[in-house]
JSON list of C-alpha atoms and ligand atoms in Angstrom, two decimals:
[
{"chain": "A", "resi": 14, "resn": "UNK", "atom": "CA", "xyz": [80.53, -5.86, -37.65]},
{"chain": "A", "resi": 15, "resn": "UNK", "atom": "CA", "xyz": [83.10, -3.60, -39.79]},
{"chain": "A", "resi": 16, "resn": "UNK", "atom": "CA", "xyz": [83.33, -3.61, -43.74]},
{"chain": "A", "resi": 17, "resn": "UNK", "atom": "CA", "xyz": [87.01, -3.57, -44.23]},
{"chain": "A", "resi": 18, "resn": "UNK", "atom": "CA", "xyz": [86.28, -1.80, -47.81]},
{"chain": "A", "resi": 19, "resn": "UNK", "atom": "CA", "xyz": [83.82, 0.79, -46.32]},
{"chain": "A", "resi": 20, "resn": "UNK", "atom": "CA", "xyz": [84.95, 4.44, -46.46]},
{"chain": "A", "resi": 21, "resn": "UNK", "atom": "CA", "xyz": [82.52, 5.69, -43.68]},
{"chain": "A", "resi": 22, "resn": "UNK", "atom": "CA", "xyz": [83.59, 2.37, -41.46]},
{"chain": "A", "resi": 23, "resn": "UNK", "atom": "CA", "xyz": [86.69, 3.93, -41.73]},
{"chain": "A", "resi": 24, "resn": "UNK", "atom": "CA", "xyz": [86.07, 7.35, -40.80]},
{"chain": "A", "resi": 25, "resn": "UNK", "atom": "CA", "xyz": [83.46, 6.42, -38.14]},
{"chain": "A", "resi": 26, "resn": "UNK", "atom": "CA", "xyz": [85.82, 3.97, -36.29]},
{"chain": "A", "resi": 27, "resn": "UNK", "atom": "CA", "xyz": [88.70, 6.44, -36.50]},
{"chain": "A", "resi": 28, "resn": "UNK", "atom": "CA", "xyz": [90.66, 4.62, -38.93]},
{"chain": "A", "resi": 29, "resn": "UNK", "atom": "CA", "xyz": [90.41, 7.58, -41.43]},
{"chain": "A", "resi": 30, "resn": "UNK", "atom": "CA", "xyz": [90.43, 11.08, -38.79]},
{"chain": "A", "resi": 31, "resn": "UNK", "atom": "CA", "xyz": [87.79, 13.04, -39.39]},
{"chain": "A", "resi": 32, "resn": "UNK", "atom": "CA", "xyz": [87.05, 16.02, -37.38]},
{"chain": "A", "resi": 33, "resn": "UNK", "atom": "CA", "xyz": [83.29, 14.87, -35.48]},
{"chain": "A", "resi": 34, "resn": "UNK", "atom": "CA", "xyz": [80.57, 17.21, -34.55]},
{"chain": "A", "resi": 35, "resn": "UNK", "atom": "CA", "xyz": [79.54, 14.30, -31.91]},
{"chain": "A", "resi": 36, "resn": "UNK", "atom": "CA", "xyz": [80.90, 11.05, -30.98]},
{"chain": "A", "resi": 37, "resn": "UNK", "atom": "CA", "xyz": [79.53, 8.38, -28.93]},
{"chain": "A", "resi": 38, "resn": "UNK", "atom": "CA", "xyz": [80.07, 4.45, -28.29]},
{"chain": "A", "resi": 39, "resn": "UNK", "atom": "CA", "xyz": [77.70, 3.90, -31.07]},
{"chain": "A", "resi": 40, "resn": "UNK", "atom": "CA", "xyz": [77.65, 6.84, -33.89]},
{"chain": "A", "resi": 41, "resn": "UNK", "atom": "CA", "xyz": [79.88, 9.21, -35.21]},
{"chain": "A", "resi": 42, "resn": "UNK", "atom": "CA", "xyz": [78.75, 12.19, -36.80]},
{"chain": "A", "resi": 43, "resn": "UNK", "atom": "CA", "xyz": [81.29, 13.88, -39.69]},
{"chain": "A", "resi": 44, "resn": "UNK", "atom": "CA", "xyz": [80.73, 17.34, -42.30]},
{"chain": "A", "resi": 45, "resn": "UNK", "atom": "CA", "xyz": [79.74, 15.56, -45.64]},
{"chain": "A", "resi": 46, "resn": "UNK", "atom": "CA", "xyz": [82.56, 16.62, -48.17]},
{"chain": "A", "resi": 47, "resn": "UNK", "atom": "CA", "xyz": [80.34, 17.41, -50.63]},
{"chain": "A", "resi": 48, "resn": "UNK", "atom": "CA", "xyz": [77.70, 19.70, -48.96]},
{"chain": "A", "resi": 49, "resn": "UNK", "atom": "CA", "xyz": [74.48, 20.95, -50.28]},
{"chain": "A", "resi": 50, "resn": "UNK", "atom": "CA", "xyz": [74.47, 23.63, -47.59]},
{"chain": "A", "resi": 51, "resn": "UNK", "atom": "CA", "xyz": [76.63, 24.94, -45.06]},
{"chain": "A", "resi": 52, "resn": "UNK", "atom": "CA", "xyz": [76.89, 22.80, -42.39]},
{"chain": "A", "resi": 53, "resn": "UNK", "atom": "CA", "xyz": [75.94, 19.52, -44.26]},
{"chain": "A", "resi": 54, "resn": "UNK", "atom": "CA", "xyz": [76.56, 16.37, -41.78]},
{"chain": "A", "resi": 55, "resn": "UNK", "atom": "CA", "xyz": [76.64, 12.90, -41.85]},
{"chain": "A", "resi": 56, "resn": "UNK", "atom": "CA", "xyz": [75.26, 10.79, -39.06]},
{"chain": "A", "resi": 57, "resn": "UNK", "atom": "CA", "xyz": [77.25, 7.46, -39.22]},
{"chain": "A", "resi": 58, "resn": "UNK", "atom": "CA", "xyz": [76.43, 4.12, -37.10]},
{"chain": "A", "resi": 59, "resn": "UNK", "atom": "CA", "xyz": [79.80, 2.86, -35.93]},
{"chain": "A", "resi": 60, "resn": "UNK", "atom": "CA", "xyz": [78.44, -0.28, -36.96]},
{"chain": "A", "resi": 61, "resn": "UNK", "atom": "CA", "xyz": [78.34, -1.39, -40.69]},
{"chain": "A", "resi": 62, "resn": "UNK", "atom": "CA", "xyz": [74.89, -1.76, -41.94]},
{"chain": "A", "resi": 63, "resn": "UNK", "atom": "CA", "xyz": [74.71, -1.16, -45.68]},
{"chain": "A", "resi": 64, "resn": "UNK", "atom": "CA", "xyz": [71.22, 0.28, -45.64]},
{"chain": "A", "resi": 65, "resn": "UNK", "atom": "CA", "xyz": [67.90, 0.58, -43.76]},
{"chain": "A", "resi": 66, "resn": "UNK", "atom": "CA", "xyz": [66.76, -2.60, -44.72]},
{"chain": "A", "resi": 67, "resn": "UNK", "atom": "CA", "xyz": [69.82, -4.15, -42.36]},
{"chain": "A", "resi": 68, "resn": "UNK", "atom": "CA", "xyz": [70.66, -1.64, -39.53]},
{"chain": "A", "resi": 69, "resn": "UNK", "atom": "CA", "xyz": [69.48, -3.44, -36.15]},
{"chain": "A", "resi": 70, "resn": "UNK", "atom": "CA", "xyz": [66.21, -2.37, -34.58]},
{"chain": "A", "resi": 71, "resn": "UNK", "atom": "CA", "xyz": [68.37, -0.83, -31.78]},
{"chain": "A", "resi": 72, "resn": "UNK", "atom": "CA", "xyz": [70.39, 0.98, -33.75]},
{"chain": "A", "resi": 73, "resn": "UNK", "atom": "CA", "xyz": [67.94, 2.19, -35.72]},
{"chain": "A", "resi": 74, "resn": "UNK", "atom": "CA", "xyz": [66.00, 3.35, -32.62]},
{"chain": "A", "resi": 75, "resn": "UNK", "atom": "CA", "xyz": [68.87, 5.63, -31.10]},
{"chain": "A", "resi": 76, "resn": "UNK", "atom": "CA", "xyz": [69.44, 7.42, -34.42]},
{"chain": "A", "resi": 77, "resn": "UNK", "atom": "CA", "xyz": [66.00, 10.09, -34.31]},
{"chain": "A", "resi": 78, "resn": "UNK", "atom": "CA", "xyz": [66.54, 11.08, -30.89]},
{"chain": "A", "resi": 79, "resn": "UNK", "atom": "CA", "xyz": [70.71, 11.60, -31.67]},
{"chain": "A", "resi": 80, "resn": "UNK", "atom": "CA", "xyz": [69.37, 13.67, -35.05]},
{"chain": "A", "resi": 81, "resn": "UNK", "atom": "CA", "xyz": [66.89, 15.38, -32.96]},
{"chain": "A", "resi": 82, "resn": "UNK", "atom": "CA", "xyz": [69.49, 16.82, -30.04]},
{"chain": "A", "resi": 83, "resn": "UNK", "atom": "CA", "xyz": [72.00, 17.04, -33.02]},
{"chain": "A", "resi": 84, "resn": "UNK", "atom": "CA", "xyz": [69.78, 19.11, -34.92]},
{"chain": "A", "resi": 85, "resn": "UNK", "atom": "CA", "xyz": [68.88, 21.93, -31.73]},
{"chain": "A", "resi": 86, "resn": "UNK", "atom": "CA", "xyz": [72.71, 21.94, -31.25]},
{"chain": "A", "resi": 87, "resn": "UNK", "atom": "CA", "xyz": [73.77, 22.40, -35.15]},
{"chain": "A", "resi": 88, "resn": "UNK", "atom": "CA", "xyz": [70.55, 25.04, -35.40]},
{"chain": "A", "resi": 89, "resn": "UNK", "atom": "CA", "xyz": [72.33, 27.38, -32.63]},
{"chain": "A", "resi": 90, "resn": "UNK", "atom": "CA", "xyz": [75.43, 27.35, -33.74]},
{"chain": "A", "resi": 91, "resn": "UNK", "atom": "CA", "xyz": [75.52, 27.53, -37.28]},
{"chain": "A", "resi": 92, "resn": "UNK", "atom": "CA", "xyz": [72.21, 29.79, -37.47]},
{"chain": "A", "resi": 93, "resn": "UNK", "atom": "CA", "xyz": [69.70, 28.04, -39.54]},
{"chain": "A", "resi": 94, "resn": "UNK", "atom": "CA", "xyz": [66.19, 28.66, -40.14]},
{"chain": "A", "resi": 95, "resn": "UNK", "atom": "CA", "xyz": [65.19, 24.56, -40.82]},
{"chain": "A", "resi": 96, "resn": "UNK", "atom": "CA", "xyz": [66.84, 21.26, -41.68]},
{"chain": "A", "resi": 97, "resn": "UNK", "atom": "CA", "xyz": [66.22, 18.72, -44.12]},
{"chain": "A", "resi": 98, "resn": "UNK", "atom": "CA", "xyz": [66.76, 14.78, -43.16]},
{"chain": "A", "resi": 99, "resn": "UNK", "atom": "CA", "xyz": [67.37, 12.67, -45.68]},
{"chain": "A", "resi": 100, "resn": "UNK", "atom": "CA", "xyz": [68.34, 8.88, -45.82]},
{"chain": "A", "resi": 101, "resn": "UNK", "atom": "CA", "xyz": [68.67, 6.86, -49.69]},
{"chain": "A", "resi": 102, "resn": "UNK", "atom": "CA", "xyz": [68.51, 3.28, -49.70]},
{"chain": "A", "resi": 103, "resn": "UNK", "atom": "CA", "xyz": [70.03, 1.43, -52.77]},
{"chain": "A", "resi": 104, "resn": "UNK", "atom": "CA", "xyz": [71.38, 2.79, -56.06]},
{"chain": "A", "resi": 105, "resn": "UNK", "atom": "CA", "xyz": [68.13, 3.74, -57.54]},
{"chain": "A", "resi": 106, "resn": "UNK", "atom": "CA", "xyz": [67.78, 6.00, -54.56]},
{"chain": "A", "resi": 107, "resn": "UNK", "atom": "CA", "xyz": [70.51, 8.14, -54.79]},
{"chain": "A", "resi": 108, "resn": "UNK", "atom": "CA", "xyz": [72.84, 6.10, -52.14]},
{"chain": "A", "resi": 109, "resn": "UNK", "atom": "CA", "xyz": [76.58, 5.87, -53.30]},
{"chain": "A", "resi": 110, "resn": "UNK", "atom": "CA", "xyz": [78.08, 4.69, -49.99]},
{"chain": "A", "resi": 111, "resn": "UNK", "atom": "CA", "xyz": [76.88, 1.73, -49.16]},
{"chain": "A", "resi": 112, "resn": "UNK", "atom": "CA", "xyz": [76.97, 1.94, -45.50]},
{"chain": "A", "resi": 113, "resn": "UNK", "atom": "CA", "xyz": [73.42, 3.42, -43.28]},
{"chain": "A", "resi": 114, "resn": "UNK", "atom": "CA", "xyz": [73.73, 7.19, -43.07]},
{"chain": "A", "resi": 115, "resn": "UNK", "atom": "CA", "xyz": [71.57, 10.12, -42.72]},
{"chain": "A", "resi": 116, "resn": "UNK", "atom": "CA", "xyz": [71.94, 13.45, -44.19]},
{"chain": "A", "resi": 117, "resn": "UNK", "atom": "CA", "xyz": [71.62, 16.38, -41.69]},
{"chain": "A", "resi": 118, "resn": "UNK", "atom": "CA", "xyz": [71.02, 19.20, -44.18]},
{"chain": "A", "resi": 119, "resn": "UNK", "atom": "CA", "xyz": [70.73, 22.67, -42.63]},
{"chain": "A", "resi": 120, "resn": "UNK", "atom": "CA", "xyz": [68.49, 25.26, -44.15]},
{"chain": "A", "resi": 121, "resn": "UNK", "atom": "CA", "xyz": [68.71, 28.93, -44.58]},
{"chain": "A", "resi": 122, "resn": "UNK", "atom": "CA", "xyz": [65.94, 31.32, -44.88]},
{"chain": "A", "resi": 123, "resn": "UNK", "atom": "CA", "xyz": [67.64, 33.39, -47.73]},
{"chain": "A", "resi": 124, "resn": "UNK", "atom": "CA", "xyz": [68.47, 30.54, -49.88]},
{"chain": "A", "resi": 125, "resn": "UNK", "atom": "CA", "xyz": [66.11, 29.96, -52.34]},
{"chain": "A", "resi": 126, "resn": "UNK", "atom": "CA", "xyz": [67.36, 27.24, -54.49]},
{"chain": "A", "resi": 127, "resn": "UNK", "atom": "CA", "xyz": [64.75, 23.67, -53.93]},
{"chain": "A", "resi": 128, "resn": "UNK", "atom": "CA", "xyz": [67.54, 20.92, -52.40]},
{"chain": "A", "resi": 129, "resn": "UNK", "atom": "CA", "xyz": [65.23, 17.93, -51.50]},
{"chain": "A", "resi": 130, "resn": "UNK", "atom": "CA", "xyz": [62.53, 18.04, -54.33]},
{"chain": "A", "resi": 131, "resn": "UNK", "atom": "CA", "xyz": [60.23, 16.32, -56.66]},
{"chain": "A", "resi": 132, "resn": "UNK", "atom": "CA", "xyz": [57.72, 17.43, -59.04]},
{"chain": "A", "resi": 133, "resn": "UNK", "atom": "CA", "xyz": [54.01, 16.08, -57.03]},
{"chain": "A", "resi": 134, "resn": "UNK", "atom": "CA", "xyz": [52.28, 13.22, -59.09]},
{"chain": "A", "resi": 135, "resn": "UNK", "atom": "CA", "xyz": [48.91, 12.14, -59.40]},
{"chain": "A", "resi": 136, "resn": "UNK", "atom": "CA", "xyz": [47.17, 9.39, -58.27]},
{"chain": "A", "resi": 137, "resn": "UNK", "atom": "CA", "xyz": [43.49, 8.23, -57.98]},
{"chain": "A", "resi": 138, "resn": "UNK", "atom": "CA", "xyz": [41.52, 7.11, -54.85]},
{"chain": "A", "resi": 139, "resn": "UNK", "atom": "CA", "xyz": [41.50, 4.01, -56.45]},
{"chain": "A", "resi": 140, "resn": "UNK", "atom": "CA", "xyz": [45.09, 3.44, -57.08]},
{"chain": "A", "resi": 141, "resn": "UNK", "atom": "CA", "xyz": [45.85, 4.57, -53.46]},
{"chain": "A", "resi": 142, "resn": "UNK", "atom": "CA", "xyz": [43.33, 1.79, -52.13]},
{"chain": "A", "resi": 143, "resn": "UNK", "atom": "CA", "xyz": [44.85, -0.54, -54.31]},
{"chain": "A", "resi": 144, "resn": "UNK", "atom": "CA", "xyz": [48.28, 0.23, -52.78]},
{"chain": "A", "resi": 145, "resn": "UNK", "atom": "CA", "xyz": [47.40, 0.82, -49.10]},
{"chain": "A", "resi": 146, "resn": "UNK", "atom": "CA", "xyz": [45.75, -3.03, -49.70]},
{"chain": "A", "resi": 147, "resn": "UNK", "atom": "CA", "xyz": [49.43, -4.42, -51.02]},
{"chain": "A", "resi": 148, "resn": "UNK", "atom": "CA", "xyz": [51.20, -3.55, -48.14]},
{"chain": "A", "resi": 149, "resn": "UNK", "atom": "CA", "xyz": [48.30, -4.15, -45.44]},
{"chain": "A", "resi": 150, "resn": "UNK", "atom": "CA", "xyz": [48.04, -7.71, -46.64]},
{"chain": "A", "resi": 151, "resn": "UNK", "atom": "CA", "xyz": [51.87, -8.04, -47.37]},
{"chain": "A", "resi": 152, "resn": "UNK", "atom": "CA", "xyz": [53.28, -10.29, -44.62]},
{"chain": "A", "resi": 153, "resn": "UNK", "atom": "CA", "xyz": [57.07, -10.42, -43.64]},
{"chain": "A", "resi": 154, "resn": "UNK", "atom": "CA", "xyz": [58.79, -13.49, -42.54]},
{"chain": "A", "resi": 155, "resn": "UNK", "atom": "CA", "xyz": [61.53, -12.40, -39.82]},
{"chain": "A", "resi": 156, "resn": "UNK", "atom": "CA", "xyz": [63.49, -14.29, -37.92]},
{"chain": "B", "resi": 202, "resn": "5GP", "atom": "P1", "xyz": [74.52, 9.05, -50.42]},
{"chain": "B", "resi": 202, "resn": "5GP", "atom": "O1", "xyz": [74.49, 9.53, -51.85]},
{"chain": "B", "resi": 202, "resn": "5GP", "atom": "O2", "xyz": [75.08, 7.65, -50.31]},
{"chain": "B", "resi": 202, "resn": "5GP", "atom": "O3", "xyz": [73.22, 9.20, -49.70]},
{"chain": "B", "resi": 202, "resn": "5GP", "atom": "O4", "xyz": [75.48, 10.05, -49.68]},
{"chain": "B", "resi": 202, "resn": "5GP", "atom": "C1", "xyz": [76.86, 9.90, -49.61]},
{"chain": "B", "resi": 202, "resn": "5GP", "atom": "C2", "xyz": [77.43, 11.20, -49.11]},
{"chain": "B", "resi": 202, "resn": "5GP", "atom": "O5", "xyz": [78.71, 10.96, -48.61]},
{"chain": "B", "resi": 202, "resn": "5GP", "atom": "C3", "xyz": [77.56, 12.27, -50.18]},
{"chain": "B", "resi": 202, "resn": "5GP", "atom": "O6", "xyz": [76.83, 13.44, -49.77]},
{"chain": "B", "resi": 202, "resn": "5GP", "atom": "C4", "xyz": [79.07, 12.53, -50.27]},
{"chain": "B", "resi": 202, "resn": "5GP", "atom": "O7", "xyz": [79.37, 13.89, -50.45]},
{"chain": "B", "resi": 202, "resn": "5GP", "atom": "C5", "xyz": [79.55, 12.04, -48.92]},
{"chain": "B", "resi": 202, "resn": "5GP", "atom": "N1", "xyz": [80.90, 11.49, -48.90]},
{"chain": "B", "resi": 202, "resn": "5GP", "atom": "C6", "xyz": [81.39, 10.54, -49.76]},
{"chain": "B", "resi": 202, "resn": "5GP", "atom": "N2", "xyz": [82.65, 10.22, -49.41]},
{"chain": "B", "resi": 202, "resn": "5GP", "atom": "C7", "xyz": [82.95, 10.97, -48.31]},
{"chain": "B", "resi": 202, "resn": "5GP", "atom": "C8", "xyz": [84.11, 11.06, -47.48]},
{"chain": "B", "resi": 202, "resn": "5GP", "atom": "O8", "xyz": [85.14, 10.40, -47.70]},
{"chain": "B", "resi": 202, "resn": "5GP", "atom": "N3", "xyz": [84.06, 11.92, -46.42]},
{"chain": "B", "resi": 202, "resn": "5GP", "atom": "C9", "xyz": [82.94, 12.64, -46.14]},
{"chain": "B", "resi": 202, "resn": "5GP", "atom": "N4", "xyz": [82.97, 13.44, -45.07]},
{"chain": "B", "resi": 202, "resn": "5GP", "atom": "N5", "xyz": [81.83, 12.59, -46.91]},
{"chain": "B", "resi": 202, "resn": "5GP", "atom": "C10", "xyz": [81.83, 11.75, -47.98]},
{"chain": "B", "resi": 203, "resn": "ZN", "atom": "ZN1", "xyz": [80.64, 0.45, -43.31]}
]
């Protein structure tokens, strides 16, 4: 299914051009417009699913090995030393397109600056018990 109102529906069913790094029957994958490092990509489902919580178990499974290739082929030719993935679900998160996407971020040795960070927490073996317990006796109903 397509979102009519969905920017990167748009641009990854052609509706909006783009200029692709990769295209196949199922994902397209654009430069992000507002890059945190050179080289900053997008890898969009063709498919509109507004978040990991909804893309389909088959989509979901083609998307590592595509990042994976994507990621040899991007390190080669635009030099890199690493590369950060990173996918937000849901306002709180960071996301501000509402349609599943994961950030290719390249990384360069010589730049310094901290892109994907937090400051560690603490936590107790007690509270991680606790937690490890919530989700191991959490049960999902799915259809
Ligand atoms: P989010 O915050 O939802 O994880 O990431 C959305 C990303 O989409 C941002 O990094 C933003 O720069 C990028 N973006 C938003 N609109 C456009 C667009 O029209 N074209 C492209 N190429 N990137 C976009
Ligand atoms: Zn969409």
């Amino acid at each position: 299914m397509k979102d009519s109102n969905c920017i990167f529906c748009k641009i990854a069913n052609g509706e909006i051009p783009a200029n692709a790094l990769y295209e196949d029957e199922d994902f397209k994958i654009i430069l992000d417009r507002g890059p945190a490092t050179k080289g900053h990509a997008l890898l969009l489902p063709k498919e509109h699913y507004a978040n990991l919580y909804e893309i389909e178990d088959e989509t979901a499974a083609k998307v590592l090995p595509l990042a994976k290739k994507m990621a040899a082929k991007m390190t080669k030719a635009f030099g890199c030393d690493g590369f950060n993935l990173v996918q937000n679900n849901g306002e709180c998160a960071g996301q501000t397109v509402f349609h599943f996407h994961l950030h290719m971020i390249p990384r360069y040795a010589e730049e310094k600056e901290r892109i994907v960070c937090w400051t560690p927490g603490e936590i107790t073996e007690e509270e991680i018990d606790v937690l490890a317990e919530k989700v191991k006796h959490c049960t999902l109903i799915t259809s």
